[in-house]
Coordinates of C-alpha atoms in Angstrom, one line a residue:
M190 CA 1.0 21.6 -24.1
K191 CA 2.3 18.3 -22.9
T192 CA 4.3 18.6 -19.4
G193 CA 8.0 17.7 -19.6
F194 CA 9.1 15.0 -17.0
G195 CA 13.3 14.7 -15.4
I196 CA 14.0 11.7 -14.3
V197 CA 16.2 11.6 -10.8
G198 CA 18.1 8.2 -10.5
T199 CA 18.6 5.6 -13.5
G200 CA 17.8 2.3 -11.7
M201 CA 15.1 -0.5 -12.2
I202 CA 11.8 1.6 -11.2
S203 CA 13.0 4.2 -13.4
K204 CA 12.5 1.7 -17.0
F205 CA 8.3 2.0 -14.8
H206 CA 8.4 6.0 -15.0
A207 CA 9.9 5.4 -18.4
L208 CA 7.1 3.4 -19.7
A209 CA 4.7 5.6 -17.5
I210 CA 5.7 9.5 -19.7
K211 CA 5.5 8.0 -22.9
D212 CA 2.6 6.5 -22.9
I213 CA 0.7 9.9 -21.7
P214 CA -0.2 11.5 -24.7
N215 CA -0.4 15.4 -22.1
A216 CA 3.8 14.2 -21.1
R217 CA 6.6 13.9 -22.6
L218 CA 10.2 12.2 -21.3
V219 CA 12.7 15.2 -22.0
G220 CA 15.9 13.5 -19.2
C221 CA 16.9 12.2 -16.7
S222 CA 20.2 12.4 -14.6
D223 CA 22.0 9.8 -12.2
M224 CA 24.9 10.3 -10.2
K225 CA 26.8 8.8 -12.4
P226 CA 26.3 10.7 -15.1
E227 CA 27.2 7.8 -18.4
R228 CA 24.6 5.8 -16.8
A229 CA 21.9 9.0 -17.4
A230 CA 24.3 8.9 -20.5
A231 CA 23.0 4.8 -21.6
F232 CA 19.6 5.9 -20.1
G233 CA 19.1 8.8 -22.5
K234 CA 20.0 6.5 -25.0
E235 CA 18.1 4.0 -24.3
E236 CA 14.5 6.2 -23.9
G237 CA 15.5 9.0 -26.2
C238 CA 15.7 11.6 -23.8
K239 CA 18.1 14.0 -22.5
G240 CA 20.7 12.6 -20.0
Y241 CA 22.5 15.7 -18.3
E242 CA 26.0 15.6 -16.4
S243 CA 24.0 16.5 -13.0
L244 CA 20.9 16.7 -11.1
D245 CA 21.5 20.8 -11.5
A246 CA 21.4 20.8 -15.0
M247 CA 18.9 18.5 -15.3
L248 CA 17.2 21.4 -13.4
A249 CA 17.9 24.6 -15.2
D250 CA 15.8 23.3 -18.1
P251 CA 13.2 25.2 -18.8
E252 CA 11.3 22.5 -20.6
I253 CA 10.5 20.2 -17.3
Q254 CA 8.0 21.4 -15.2
V255 CA 8.1 17.3 -13.0
V256 CA 10.5 15.4 -11.6
T257 CA 10.5 12.0 -10.5
I258 CA 13.1 10.7 -7.6
C259 CA 13.7 7.2 -8.6
T260 CA 16.5 6.8 -6.6
P261 CA 17.5 4.7 -3.2
S262 CA 14.7 4.9 -0.7
G263 CA 17.2 6.8 1.8
A264 CA 17.9 9.4 -1.2
H265 CA 14.5 10.4 -1.8
V266 CA 15.5 14.2 -0.1
E267 CA 18.1 15.2 -1.7
P268 CA 17.4 15.9 -5.3
A269 CA 13.5 15.7 -3.9
V270 CA 14.4 19.4 -1.9
A271 CA 16.4 20.6 -5.5
A272 CA 13.9 19.8 -7.7
A273 CA 11.7 21.7 -5.3
K274 CA 13.6 24.7 -4.5
A275 CA 14.0 25.1 -8.2
G276 CA 10.2 25.4 -9.3
K277 CA 9.4 21.8 -10.7
H278 CA 6.8 19.4 -9.4
V279 CA 7.5 16.4 -7.6
L280 CA 6.7 12.9 -8.0
V281 CA 8.1 10.6 -5.3
E282 CA 8.4 6.8 -5.7
K283 CA 7.2 5.3 -3.1
P284 CA 8.3 5.4 0.4
L285 CA 8.2 9.5 0.8
E286 CA 11.2 9.0 2.3
I287 CA 12.5 6.2 5.3
T288 CA 12.0 8.3 8.2
L289 CA 9.6 11.0 9.3
E290 CA 12.1 14.1 9.3
R291 CA 12.8 13.0 6.2
C292 CA 9.3 13.6 4.6
D293 CA 8.8 15.9 6.1
R294 CA 11.7 18.4 4.6
I295 CA 10.4 17.2 1.4
I296 CA 6.7 18.0 2.2
N297 CA 8.1 21.4 4.1
A298 CA 10.1 22.5 0.5
C299 CA 7.3 21.8 -1.8
K300 CA 5.0 23.8 -0.2
E301 CA 7.3 26.8 0.7
A302 CA 7.9 26.4 -3.0
G303 CA 4.9 26.4 -4.4
V304 CA 4.7 23.3 -5.8
Y305 CA 2.8 20.2 -6.3
L306 CA 3.6 16.8 -4.4
G307 CA 3.0 13.0 -5.4
A308 CA 3.8 10.5 -3.0
I309 CA 3.5 7.4 -5.8
L310 CA 1.5 4.4 -4.4
P311 CA -0.3 3.0 -7.7
S312 CA -1.9 0.4 -6.4
R313 CA -4.7 2.5 -5.4
F314 CA -5.8 3.3 -8.3
S315 CA -6.2 -0.5 -9.5
P316 CA -10.1 -0.2 -10.6
A317 CA -10.5 -3.1 -8.0
N318 CA -9.1 -1.1 -5.1
L319 CA -11.3 1.5 -6.8
A320 CA -14.2 -0.7 -6.8
L321 CA -13.3 -1.4 -2.4
K322 CA -13.3 2.4 -2.1
N323 CA -16.3 3.5 -3.2
A324 CA -18.3 -0.3 -1.1
I325 CA -16.8 1.3 2.0
D326 CA -17.1 4.8 1.8
S327 CA -21.3 4.5 1.1
G328 CA -20.9 2.3 3.9
R329 CA -22.0 -1.1 2.5
F330 CA -19.5 -2.7 5.0
G331 CA -22.2 -1.6 7.7
K332 CA -19.8 -1.0 10.8
L333 CA -16.6 -1.9 9.8
T334 CA -14.4 -4.8 12.2
L335 CA -11.8 -6.6 10.4
G336 CA -8.4 -5.1 8.0
D337 CA -6.2 -7.6 7.2
T338 CA -3.4 -7.5 4.4
Y339 CA -1.1 -9.7 3.8
V340 CA 2.2 -9.4 1.0
K341 CA 3.7 -13.0 1.9
W342 CA 6.3 -12.6 -1.3
W343 CA 9.7 -13.7 -2.5
R344 CA 13.5 -12.2 -2.8
T345 CA 16.4 -14.3 -3.7
Q346 CA 19.9 -13.6 -2.0
E347 CA 20.7 -12.5 -4.9
Y348 CA 17.7 -10.1 -4.4
Y349 CA 19.6 -8.5 -2.3
D350 CA 22.7 -8.9 -3.1
S351 CA 22.6 -6.7 -6.2
G352 CA 23.1 -3.6 -5.3
A353 CA 24.9 -2.4 -2.0
W354 CA 21.8 -0.2 -0.3
R355 CA 19.2 -3.5 -0.5
G356 CA 18.7 -4.5 2.8
T357 CA 20.1 -1.7 4.6
W358 CA 18.9 0.9 7.0
E359 CA 20.3 3.4 5.5
L360 CA 19.0 3.5 2.7
D361 CA 16.5 1.4 2.4
G362 CA 14.8 2.1 5.3
G363 CA 13.6 -0.8 6.4
G364 CA 12.4 -4.4 4.7
S365 CA 9.3 -6.5 4.0
Y366 CA 7.4 -3.5 5.3
M367 CA 8.9 -0.4 3.8
N368 CA 10.3 -1.4 0.4
Q369 CA 7.6 -4.2 -0.6
A370 CA 4.8 -3.7 1.8
I371 CA 3.8 0.0 1.7
H372 CA 1.8 -0.1 -1.7
N373 CA -1.0 -2.6 0.9
V374 CA 0.0 -0.3 4.1
D375 CA -1.1 2.5 2.2
L376 CA -3.9 0.6 1.2
L377 CA -4.7 -0.4 4.6
Y378 CA -5.3 2.8 6.2
W379 CA -7.1 4.8 2.8
F380 CA -9.9 1.9 3.2
M381 CA -10.1 1.9 7.3
G382 CA -9.2 4.7 8.4
D383 CA -6.3 6.1 10.3
V384 CA -4.1 4.3 12.9
D385 CA -4.9 4.6 16.6
Q386 CA -1.8 2.1 18.0
V387 CA -0.1 -0.8 16.3
C388 CA 1.9 -4.3 18.0
G389 CA 4.8 -5.9 15.8
L390 CA 7.1 -8.7 15.0
T391 CA 9.5 -7.9 13.0
S392 CA 12.9 -10.4 12.5
T393 CA 15.3 -11.3 9.7
I394 CA 15.2 -15.1 8.8
A395 CA 15.7 -16.5 5.3
H396 CA 18.7 -14.3 4.2
E397 CA 22.4 -13.0 4.6
R398 CA 24.0 -10.0 4.7
I399 CA 21.0 -7.7 4.6
A400 CA 20.8 -5.5 8.4
V401 CA 16.5 -5.2 8.2
E402 CA 14.1 -7.8 8.6
D403 CA 12.7 -10.4 5.7
V404 CA 9.4 -11.4 7.9
G405 CA 7.2 -9.1 9.8
T406 CA 3.7 -9.3 11.2
A407 CA 1.7 -7.1 13.1
I408 CA -1.9 -6.1 14.7
V409 CA -2.8 -2.4 14.0
K410 CA -6.7 -1.2 15.8
F411 CA -7.6 1.9 13.9
K412 CA -9.2 5.0 15.2
N413 CA -12.8 3.6 14.6
G414 CA -12.3 0.8 16.5
A415 CA -11.7 -2.2 13.4
L416 CA -8.5 -4.5 14.3
G417 CA -6.8 -5.8 11.6
T418 CA -3.3 -7.5 11.2
L419 CA -0.5 -6.6 8.8
E420 CA 1.8 -9.1 7.4
A421 CA 5.2 -8.7 5.4
T422 CA 7.6 -11.6 4.2
T423 CA 10.2 -11.6 0.7
S424 CA 10.9 -15.5 2.5
A425 CA 7.7 -17.0 1.4
W426 CA 8.7 -19.3 -1.8
P427 CA 7.8 -19.4 -4.1
G428 CA 5.9 -15.4 -3.8
L429 CA 1.9 -15.2 -2.9
L430 CA 0.5 -12.7 -4.9
K431 CA -0.5 -10.1 -2.6
K432 CA -3.6 -9.8 -0.6
T433 CA -6.1 -7.3 1.2
E434 CA -9.6 -8.6 3.1
I435 CA -12.2 -5.9 4.9
H436 CA -15.5 -7.1 7.2
G437 CA -17.9 -4.8 8.4
T438 CA -21.4 -6.5 10.3
Q439 CA -23.1 -5.9 7.0
G440 CA -20.4 -7.3 4.1
S441 CA -17.0 -9.1 3.3
A442 CA -14.4 -8.6 0.7
I443 CA -11.1 -10.4 -0.3
V444 CA -9.2 -8.1 -3.4
E445 CA -6.1 -10.7 -4.1
Q446 CA -3.7 -8.4 -6.5
D447 CA -6.5 -7.2 -9.1
D448 CA -8.5 -9.4 -8.9
V449 CA -11.9 -10.1 -6.3
L450 CA -12.0 -12.9 -4.6
M451 CA -15.6 -12.5 -2.6
W452 CA -17.8 -9.2 -2.8
E453 CA -20.9 -10.5 -0.3
F454 CA -22.9 -8.4 1.5
A455 CA -25.9 -8.3 3.3
N456 CA -27.9 -6.6 1.1
A457 CA -27.0 -7.0 -2.5
V458 CA -27.1 -4.2 -4.5
G459 CA -27.3 -4.5 -9.0
D460 CA -23.5 -3.7 -9.6
D461 CA -22.4 -6.7 -7.5
A462 CA -22.8 -9.1 -10.2
Q463 CA -21.1 -6.7 -12.5
V464 CA -18.2 -5.9 -9.9
K465 CA -17.7 -10.4 -9.6
E466 CA -17.6 -10.2 -12.9
K467 CA -15.7 -7.4 -13.8
F468 CA -12.5 -8.7 -12.1
A469 CA -13.1 -12.7 -11.4
K470 CA -9.9 -14.6 -10.6
K471 CA -7.7 -14.5 -13.7
A472 CA -4.5 -15.2 -14.7
G473 CA -2.7 -12.2 -14.6
T474 CA 0.7 -10.2 -13.6
T475 CA 2.6 -11.4 -10.2
G476 CA 3.0 -8.0 -9.2
G477 CA 6.4 -8.9 -8.0
A478 CA 5.7 -11.8 -5.9
S479 CA 8.6 -13.1 -6.3
D480 CA 10.5 -11.2 -9.3
P481 CA 11.0 -7.4 -8.7
K482 CA 10.8 -6.6 -12.3
A483 CA 7.3 -8.8 -12.9
I484 CA 5.5 -5.8 -12.4
A485 CA 2.9 -3.8 -14.6
Y486 CA 3.5 -0.2 -15.0
T487 CA -0.5 0.5 -15.4
G488 CA -0.9 1.8 -12.1
H489 CA 2.2 4.3 -12.5
K490 CA 0.5 5.3 -16.0
L491 CA -2.6 6.2 -13.5
Q492 CA -1.0 8.3 -11.0
F493 CA 1.4 9.6 -13.9
E494 CA -2.4 10.6 -15.7
D495 CA -3.7 12.4 -12.6
F496 CA -0.4 14.4 -11.4
V497 CA -0.5 15.5 -15.4
E498 CA -4.3 17.0 -15.2
A499 CA -2.8 18.5 -11.5
V500 CA -0.1 20.6 -12.5
Q501 CA -1.9 22.1 -16.1
K502 CA -5.2 22.1 -14.2
G503 CA -3.8 23.9 -11.1
R504 CA -5.8 21.3 -8.4
P505 CA -3.7 19.2 -5.9
P506 CA -2.8 15.5 -7.0
A507 CA -4.8 12.4 -5.7
I508 CA -1.6 11.3 -3.1
D509 CA -0.1 14.1 -1.8
G510 CA 3.0 14.2 0.4
L511 CA 1.2 13.9 3.8
Q512 CA -0.9 10.6 2.4
G513 CA 3.0 9.2 1.6
R514 CA 3.9 10.3 4.6
K515 CA 1.3 8.2 7.0
S516 CA 2.4 5.1 5.4
V517 CA 6.0 5.3 6.2
E518 CA 4.3 6.7 9.6
I519 CA 2.7 3.0 10.1
I520 CA 5.5 0.6 9.5
L521 CA 7.9 3.3 11.4
A522 CA 5.4 2.5 14.2
I523 CA 6.1 -1.4 13.3
Y524 CA 9.3 -1.1 13.7
E525 CA 9.5 0.8 17.2
S526 CA 6.8 -2.1 19.1
S527 CA 9.1 -4.8 17.7
W528 CA 12.6 -3.0 18.7
T529 CA 11.1 -2.2 22.5
G530 CA 8.3 -5.4 22.9
K531 CA 5.6 -2.3 23.9
R532 CA 2.3 -1.1 21.9
V533 CA 3.3 1.9 19.9
Q534 CA 0.6 5.0 19.9
L535 CA 0.1 6.6 16.7
P536 CA 0.8 9.5 15.6
L537 CA 4.0 9.3 16.6
K538 CA 6.1 11.8 18.5
A539 CA 9.4 11.5 16.7
D540 CA 11.2 8.7 14.3
P541 CA 12.4 5.2 16.4
K542 CA 15.1 4.8 17.8
R543 CA 17.5 1.5 16.0
P544 CA 19.3 -0.3 18.7
A545 CA 22.7 -0.1 18.4

């Protein structure tokens, strides 16, 4: 049996959702909806699916079991809650939402409706990142000491001007952290464990007509005592590949995009040579370092496959709403630290208030 999907929002990222869904044998793209029905009709014609006149019409279709949310970041909660109330499982593009209160509304709606909720963070499904996670969990690094991640990308002014929502607090929810680096924020806490406190600085330097940050740096302390840095920018021309470094008393590893640059341990095992060879530096996707359309849909496909299996087998998805909420919370803590000039303790007691 094929699981039917409906897509809400037909902007750029929706095309990657459609590609992923249509590449999964036991899934099918049933239809789409958009605030502008003519856009849904055009997307439906292009992707070979129904273009519904409204979200309500799409949610009423019994052929759809899963709804994916591709609206702007600060417009996720309304369609996600509506989908849950209609009995549909919900898969939300990153970030889950732009405030903790809005994240919680989605999480609670799905819990009350008894449907699965997934937060789309496909970098976790990268084979290199999975190998790194397995090495950490098996204790190969000894005591973790440092975890650093860097997203030094480039976005033109035209990118921000391409949509009225881009670069706004109201709908983008933030800049280089919330929109671009959230994948690596998620990876870092997945690798290192929960964050205890952050100290961050953000600024808007290279772009005009945006309210959010285009550069930021943060120091983090994890609950296990390890420290780390988290850098994010859309102002580093020509755009570098994203990179994560994990260090411990018994090993160090560096992953750049999907390639392993360093894989060294005090106690070598037979698989180490295989990891180095399999994930050796090679020419591949730039991962959106300078072009937001230059991303592969492989990670989306792998996460969608997991979600389809979760729905069909009745087990929780690999990345649920609570996990998606954590990366949002870390980013909001960085913003609060930058706004107040103070170190911020996690978990946050409430959403930070942005200065007027």
